[in-house]
Amino acid sequence: MAIEKYLKKIVVLGTGGTIAGTAARAGDNLGYSAAQVGVADLLAALPGMADVLQGDTLVAEQLAQVDSKDMTFAIWTALALRVQQHLTQDDVCGVVITHGTDTLEETAFFLHTVLPAALQLRKPVVLTCAMRPASALSPDGPQNLLDAVALARTPGACGVMALCAGVVHGALAVQKMHVYRTDAFSSGDVGPLGFMEEGCLRQAKAWPLAVEHQATVSPEKIAGITTWPRVEIVMNYAGGSAAVVDALLQPLPAAAPLQGLVVAGTGNGTLHVDLMDALHRAEQMGVKVVRASRCGEGRVLPVAGSAFADSQGLSPVKARVALMLELM
């Protein structure tokens, strides 16, 4: 008697982005409109997907349709809830998310920190993207999407990760480092998790065993919060002053009161004396201050007697996400 193969399911959640963008001319990789093509249509147009799936099922859901520069907390919340729901299904072996490149690293970190189930259940959540629209002469989205599905089917793969131009980045390390190239992302001095080559993963680092920076709030609790804590980012630079911080401390009629500040310091999180004085005033007013670095690589190293907490290795934008979740 033949034994029937137990087939699995890959869920692809569409959120828009350049990967779903179109332009009036095929040669135009700049003047396009993002988030124009539905995720089901992107998948239907992919040759070779049947070979990647090897009989497994592909399910597409359009969760949002936005340019990722316009990403919202509401979409993040809906995405976390939906991914969590799929991860807990026995027949789902992985989730792929199509996303714009501009805020992909923030979404990846947010999902990493609020979805410990991705590691606990040893299942992958793969964000993928494109730097060229779907209408381009040589779009990069189709190969990224094929690779993402192949990665989501890879035995042992787990946790939240990003895939672009054949490189697999962990959610903690991934950063967009180039404005135009198709290999726009880097994991900095941490290095990538691996590389997708002809549909197979060449693994460079072990999958994580535990969630670093795990949030203390669940997606369900986040869904019940109507207004997220207001956290802004300020930067240190030559000729810096207190003006920006002082302006942010002023109450605004249509905005929530400021609850947190992430400062992208120079070098190892160093701060202009006038900016530091303003940040001290902010803390005295109840604003939590976290010190990060504007450098693209490395991490802020703790300094004895430092006035402000460091970002624990997070970039300014990820430190902002972590601080918002902490303040919840």
CSV table of C-alpha atoms in Angstrom, one decimal, residues 8-322:
chain,number,residue,atom,x,y,z
A,8,LYS,CA,2.5,21.3,3.8
A,9,LYS,CA,1.3,24.8,3.2
A,10,ILE,CA,3.2,28.1,2.6
A,11,VAL,CA,1.2,31.3,3.3
A,12,VAL,CA,2.2,34.4,1.3
A,13,LEU,CA,0.9,37.7,2.8
A,14,GLY,CA,1.0,40.7,0.5
A,15,THR,CA,1.5,44.2,1.9
A,16,GLY,CA,2.4,46.1,-1.3
A,17,GLY,CA,5.8,47.8,-1.9
A,18,THR,CA,8.0,48.1,-5.0
A,19,ILE,CA,7.7,44.4,-5.6
A,20,ALA,CA,4.0,45.1,-6.5
A,21,GLY,CA,4.8,48.4,-8.3
A,22,THR,CA,4.3,49.4,-11.9
A,23,ALA,CA,5.6,52.2,-14.1
A,24,ALA,CA,4.4,53.7,-17.3
A,25,ARG,CA,7.6,52.7,-19.1
A,26,ALA,CA,9.4,49.3,-18.6
A,27,GLY,CA,12.7,51.1,-18.4
A,28,ASP,CA,11.6,53.3,-15.5
A,29,ASN,CA,12.9,52.0,-12.2
A,30,LEU,CA,12.3,55.3,-10.3
A,31,GLY,CA,9.1,56.9,-11.4
A,32,TYR,CA,6.8,54.0,-10.6
A,33,SER,CA,3.8,53.6,-8.3
A,34,ALA,CA,4.3,51.1,-5.5
A,35,ALA,CA,1.6,48.6,-4.4
A,36,GLN,CA,-0.3,48.3,-7.6
A,37,VAL,CA,-0.3,44.5,-8.3
A,38,GLY,CA,-2.0,42.0,-6.0
A,39,VAL,CA,0.0,39.3,-4.4
A,40,ALA,CA,-2.1,36.6,-6.0
A,41,ASP,CA,-1.2,38.1,-9.4
A,42,LEU,CA,2.5,38.3,-8.6
A,43,LEU,CA,2.5,34.6,-7.7
A,44,ALA,CA,0.4,33.6,-10.7
A,45,ALA,CA,3.0,35.2,-13.0
A,46,LEU,CA,5.9,33.3,-11.5
A,47,PRO,CA,7.4,30.5,-13.7
A,48,GLY,CA,9.0,27.7,-11.7
A,49,MET,CA,6.9,28.0,-8.6
A,50,ALA,CA,5.6,24.4,-9.0
A,51,ASP,CA,9.2,23.1,-8.9
A,52,VAL,CA,9.9,25.1,-5.8
A,53,LEU,CA,6.7,23.8,-4.0
A,54,GLN,CA,7.2,20.2,-4.9
A,55,GLY,CA,3.5,19.5,-4.4
A,56,ASP,CA,3.0,21.7,-1.3
A,57,THR,CA,0.2,24.2,-1.3
A,58,LEU,CA,0.6,28.0,-1.7
A,59,VAL,CA,-2.0,30.3,-0.2
A,60,ALA,CA,-2.0,34.0,-0.9
A,61,GLU,CA,-3.6,36.7,1.2
A,62,GLN,CA,-3.7,40.5,0.5
A,63,LEU,CA,-3.3,41.9,4.0
A,64,ALA,CA,-2.5,45.5,2.9
A,65,GLN,CA,-1.5,47.4,-0.3
A,66,VAL,CA,0.8,50.3,0.6
A,67,ASP,CA,4.1,51.9,-0.3
A,68,SER,CA,6.2,50.9,2.8
A,69,LYS,CA,7.2,54.4,3.4
A,70,ASP,CA,3.6,54.8,4.5
A,71,MET,CA,3.6,51.7,6.8
A,72,THR,CA,1.3,52.1,9.8
A,73,PHE,CA,1.0,50.7,13.3
A,74,ALA,CA,-2.4,49.3,12.3
A,75,ILE,CA,-0.9,47.2,9.5
A,76,TRP,CA,1.8,46.0,11.8
A,77,THR,CA,-0.8,44.9,14.3
A,78,ALA,CA,-2.9,43.1,11.7
A,79,LEU,CA,0.2,41.5,10.3
A,80,ALA,CA,1.4,40.2,13.6
A,81,LEU,CA,-2.0,38.7,14.4
A,82,ARG,CA,-2.3,37.1,11.0
A,83,VAL,CA,1.2,35.7,11.0
A,84,GLN,CA,0.7,34.3,14.5
A,85,GLN,CA,-2.5,32.7,13.5
A,86,HIS,CA,-0.9,30.9,10.6
A,87,LEU,CA,2.2,29.8,12.5
A,88,THR,CA,0.0,27.9,15.0
A,89,GLN,CA,-1.6,25.9,12.2
A,90,ASP,CA,0.0,22.4,12.0
A,91,ASP,CA,-0.2,22.3,8.2
A,92,VAL,CA,1.6,25.6,7.7
A,93,CYS,CA,5.4,25.2,7.5
A,94,GLY,CA,6.2,28.9,6.9
A,95,VAL,CA,5.0,32.4,6.1
A,96,VAL,CA,6.3,34.7,3.4
A,97,ILE,CA,5.6,38.5,3.5
A,98,THR,CA,6.0,40.7,0.4
A,99,HIS,CA,7.0,44.2,1.6
A,100,GLY,CA,8.5,47.4,0.5
A,101,THR,CA,12.2,48.0,1.1
A,102,ASP,CA,11.9,51.3,2.9
A,103,THR,CA,10.7,50.1,6.2
A,104,LEU,CA,11.3,46.4,5.8
A,105,GLU,CA,13.9,46.3,8.6
A,106,GLU,CA,11.5,47.9,11.1
A,107,THR,CA,8.7,45.5,10.2
A,108,ALA,CA,11.1,42.5,10.5
A,109,PHE,CA,12.2,43.7,13.9
A,110,PHE,CA,8.7,44.3,15.1
A,111,LEU,CA,7.6,40.8,14.1
A,112,HIS,CA,10.7,39.3,15.6
A,113,THR,CA,10.1,40.9,19.0
A,114,VAL,CA,6.3,40.2,19.2
A,115,LEU,CA,6.2,36.8,17.6
A,116,PRO,CA,8.3,34.4,19.7
A,117,ALA,CA,6.2,31.6,18.2
A,118,ALA,CA,8.3,31.7,15.1
A,119,LEU,CA,11.2,30.3,17.2
A,120,GLN,CA,9.2,28.3,19.7
A,121,LEU,CA,7.4,26.5,16.9
A,122,ARG,CA,10.6,26.4,14.8
A,123,LYS,CA,8.9,27.9,11.7
A,124,PRO,CA,10.2,30.7,9.4
A,125,VAL,CA,8.7,34.1,8.7
A,126,VAL,CA,10.4,35.5,5.5
A,127,LEU,CA,10.1,39.1,4.4
A,128,THR,CA,11.0,39.7,0.8
A,129,CYS,CA,10.9,42.7,-1.5
A,130,ALA,CA,12.2,44.3,-4.7
A,131,MET,CA,14.2,47.3,-5.7
A,132,ARG,CA,12.6,47.4,-9.2
A,133,PRO,CA,8.9,47.4,-10.0
A,134,ALA,CA,7.1,44.4,-11.4
A,135,SER,CA,6.9,46.3,-14.7
A,136,ALA,CA,10.7,46.6,-15.1
A,137,LEU,CA,12.7,45.2,-18.0
A,138,SER,CA,14.4,42.9,-15.5
A,139,PRO,CA,12.5,42.9,-12.2
A,140,ASP,CA,14.2,41.4,-9.2
A,141,GLY,CA,11.0,40.6,-7.4
A,142,PRO,CA,10.2,37.3,-9.1
A,143,GLN,CA,13.5,35.7,-8.1
A,144,ASN,CA,13.2,37.1,-4.6
A,145,LEU,CA,9.8,35.7,-4.2
A,146,LEU,CA,10.8,32.2,-5.5
A,147,ASP,CA,13.8,32.2,-3.1
A,148,ALA,CA,11.6,33.3,-0.2
A,149,VAL,CA,9.2,30.4,-0.8
A,150,ALA,CA,12.1,28.0,-1.1
A,151,LEU,CA,13.5,29.4,2.1
A,152,ALA,CA,10.2,29.0,3.9
A,153,ARG,CA,10.2,25.3,2.9
A,154,THR,CA,13.7,24.7,4.1
A,155,PRO,CA,13.8,22.1,6.9
A,156,GLY,CA,15.0,23.7,10.2
A,157,ALA,CA,14.6,27.3,9.1
A,158,CYS,CA,13.0,29.3,11.9
A,159,GLY,CA,12.5,32.9,13.2
A,160,VAL,CA,11.9,36.1,11.4
A,161,MET,CA,14.3,36.9,8.5
A,162,ALA,CA,14.6,39.0,5.3
A,163,LEU,CA,15.6,37.8,1.9
A,164,CYS,CA,16.8,40.1,-0.9
A,165,ALA,CA,19.1,39.3,-3.9
A,166,GLY,CA,19.8,35.8,-2.7
A,167,VAL,CA,21.0,36.9,0.8
A,168,VAL,CA,19.2,35.8,4.0
A,169,HIS,CA,19.4,38.4,6.8
A,170,GLY,CA,18.3,38.0,10.4
A,171,ALA,CA,15.7,40.5,11.7
A,172,LEU,CA,18.0,42.0,14.3
A,173,ALA,CA,20.8,42.8,11.8
A,174,VAL,CA,19.1,43.6,8.5
A,175,GLN,CA,19.4,47.2,7.3
A,176,LYS,CA,18.8,48.9,4.0
A,177,MET,CA,22.1,50.2,3.0
A,178,HIS,CA,21.7,51.3,-0.7
A,179,VAL,CA,19.1,53.5,-2.4
A,180,TYR,CA,19.2,51.8,-5.8
A,181,ARG,CA,21.1,48.5,-6.1
A,182,THR,CA,19.1,45.3,-6.1
A,183,ASP,CA,21.3,44.0,-3.3
A,184,ALA,CA,20.2,46.9,-1.1
A,185,PHE,CA,20.4,45.2,2.3
A,186,SER,CA,23.2,44.2,4.6
A,187,SER,CA,23.7,42.5,8.0
A,188,GLY,CA,26.7,44.7,8.7
A,189,ASP,CA,29.5,43.2,10.7
A,190,VAL,CA,27.2,40.5,12.1
A,191,GLY,CA,27.0,38.8,8.7
A,192,PRO,CA,24.0,37.1,6.9
A,193,LEU,CA,22.3,33.9,8.0
A,194,GLY,CA,22.9,32.4,4.6
A,195,PHE,CA,22.5,32.5,0.8
A,196,MET,CA,19.9,31.1,-1.5
A,197,GLU,CA,21.5,29.4,-4.5
A,198,GLU,CA,19.4,27.7,-7.1
A,199,GLY,CA,16.5,27.2,-4.7
A,200,CYS,CA,18.7,25.8,-1.9
A,201,LEU,CA,20.0,27.4,1.3
A,202,ARG,CA,23.7,27.6,1.9
A,203,GLN,CA,23.6,28.3,5.6
A,204,ALA,CA,26.3,30.5,7.1
A,205,LYS,CA,25.1,30.9,10.7
A,206,ALA,CA,23.0,28.7,13.0
A,207,TRP,CA,19.3,29.6,13.5
A,208,PRO,CA,18.7,31.5,16.7
A,209,LEU,CA,17.5,29.5,19.7
A,210,ALA,CA,15.9,32.3,21.6
A,211,VAL,CA,14.3,35.7,20.9
A,212,GLU,CA,16.6,38.7,21.7
A,213,HIS,CA,14.7,41.8,22.6
A,214,GLN,CA,11.4,39.9,23.1
A,215,ALA,CA,8.6,42.3,23.8
A,216,THR,CA,6.5,42.0,27.0
A,217,VAL,CA,3.3,42.6,25.0
A,218,SER,CA,1.5,40.1,22.8
A,219,PRO,CA,-0.1,40.9,19.4
A,220,GLU,CA,-3.5,40.5,21.1
A,221,LYS,CA,-2.6,43.2,23.7
A,222,ILE,CA,-1.2,45.5,21.0
A,223,ALA,CA,-4.5,45.1,19.1
A,224,GLY,CA,-6.3,46.6,22.1
A,225,ILE,CA,-4.1,49.7,22.2
A,226,THR,CA,-5.7,52.6,20.3
A,227,THR,CA,-2.7,55.0,20.5
A,228,TRP,CA,0.9,53.8,20.5
A,229,PRO,CA,3.4,55.6,22.7
A,230,ARG,CA,4.9,58.5,20.8
A,231,VAL,CA,8.7,58.0,20.4
A,232,GLU,CA,10.8,60.2,18.1
A,233,ILE,CA,14.3,60.0,16.8
A,234,VAL,CA,16.8,62.9,16.9
A,235,MET,CA,20.4,62.9,15.6
A,236,ASN,CA,23.7,64.3,16.8
A,237,TYR,CA,25.8,66.3,14.3
A,238,ALA,CA,28.3,69.1,14.1
A,239,GLY,CA,26.7,72.3,15.3
A,240,GLY,CA,24.0,70.5,17.1
A,241,SER,CA,21.7,72.2,19.5
A,242,ALA,CA,18.8,71.8,21.9
A,243,ALA,CA,16.3,73.2,19.4
A,244,VAL,CA,14.8,70.0,18.0
A,245,VAL,CA,14.4,68.3,21.4
A,246,ASP,CA,12.9,71.4,23.0
A,247,ALA,CA,10.4,71.7,20.1
A,248,LEU,CA,9.4,68.0,20.5
A,249,LEU,CA,8.7,68.6,24.2
A,250,GLN,CA,6.1,71.2,23.3
A,251,PRO,CA,2.5,69.9,23.5
A,252,LEU,CA,0.7,69.5,20.1
A,253,PRO,CA,-3.1,69.6,19.9
A,254,ALA,CA,-3.3,66.7,17.5
A,255,ALA,CA,-0.5,64.5,18.8
A,256,ALA,CA,0.0,62.3,21.8
A,257,PRO,CA,2.5,63.6,24.4
A,258,LEU,CA,6.1,62.6,23.8
A,259,GLN,CA,7.1,59.5,25.8
A,260,GLY,CA,10.4,58.5,24.4
A,261,LEU,CA,13.4,59.7,22.4
A,262,VAL,CA,16.0,57.7,20.6
A,263,VAL,CA,19.1,59.7,19.9
A,264,ALA,CA,21.3,58.6,16.9
A,265,GLY,CA,24.6,59.7,18.3
A,266,THR,CA,27.9,60.1,16.5
A,267,GLY,CA,30.4,57.2,16.9
A,268,ASN,CA,29.8,55.3,20.1
A,269,GLY,CA,26.6,57.3,20.8
A,270,THR,CA,28.4,60.5,21.6
A,271,LEU,CA,26.4,63.7,22.0
A,272,HIS,CA,26.9,67.4,21.5
A,273,VAL,CA,26.9,69.1,24.9
A,274,ASP,CA,23.8,71.2,24.1
A,275,LEU,CA,21.9,68.2,22.8
A,276,MET,CA,22.8,66.3,26.0
A,277,ASP,CA,21.5,69.1,28.2
A,278,ALA,CA,18.2,69.1,26.3
A,279,LEU,CA,17.9,65.3,26.7
A,280,HIS,CA,18.5,65.6,30.4
A,281,ARG,CA,15.6,68.1,30.5
A,282,ALA,CA,13.5,65.7,28.5
A,283,GLU,CA,14.2,62.9,31.1
A,284,GLN,CA,13.2,65.3,33.9
A,285,MET,CA,9.9,65.7,32.2
A,286,GLY,CA,9.3,61.9,32.1
A,287,VAL,CA,10.6,61.2,28.6
A,288,LYS,CA,12.6,57.9,28.3
A,289,VAL,CA,15.9,58.5,26.4
A,290,VAL,CA,17.8,55.7,24.6
A,291,ARG,CA,21.2,56.3,23.0
A,292,ALA,CA,22.0,54.6,19.6
A,293,SER,CA,24.5,55.4,16.9
A,294,ARG,CA,24.1,56.9,13.4
A,295,CYS,CA,27.0,54.6,12.2
A,296,GLY,CA,25.9,51.8,9.8
A,297,GLU,CA,27.9,49.1,11.5
A,298,GLY,CA,28.9,48.2,15.1
A,299,ARG,CA,26.9,48.7,18.2
A,300,VAL,CA,27.0,51.3,21.0
A,301,LEU,CA,29.2,49.9,23.7
A,302,PRO,CA,28.1,50.7,27.3
A,303,VAL,CA,30.2,53.4,29.0
A,304,ALA,CA,30.4,53.5,32.8
A,305,GLY,CA,28.5,56.5,34.1
A,306,SER,CA,26.7,57.1,30.9
A,307,ALA,CA,23.7,59.4,31.4
A,308,PHE,CA,21.4,57.4,29.1
A,309,ALA,CA,20.7,53.8,28.4
A,310,ASP,CA,22.2,52.4,25.3
A,311,SER,CA,20.2,50.7,22.5
A,312,GLN,CA,21.6,47.2,23.2
A,313,GLY,CA,22.9,46.8,19.6
A,314,LEU,CA,19.8,48.1,17.9
A,315,SER,CA,19.9,50.7,15.1
A,316,PRO,CA,18.0,54.0,15.8
A,317,VAL,CA,14.9,52.9,14.0
A,318,LYS,CA,14.8,49.5,15.7
A,319,ALA,CA,15.5,51.0,19.0
A,320,ARG,CA,12.5,53.2,18.5
A,321,VAL,CA,10.3,50.1,17.9
A,322,ALA,CA,11.7,48.5,21.0
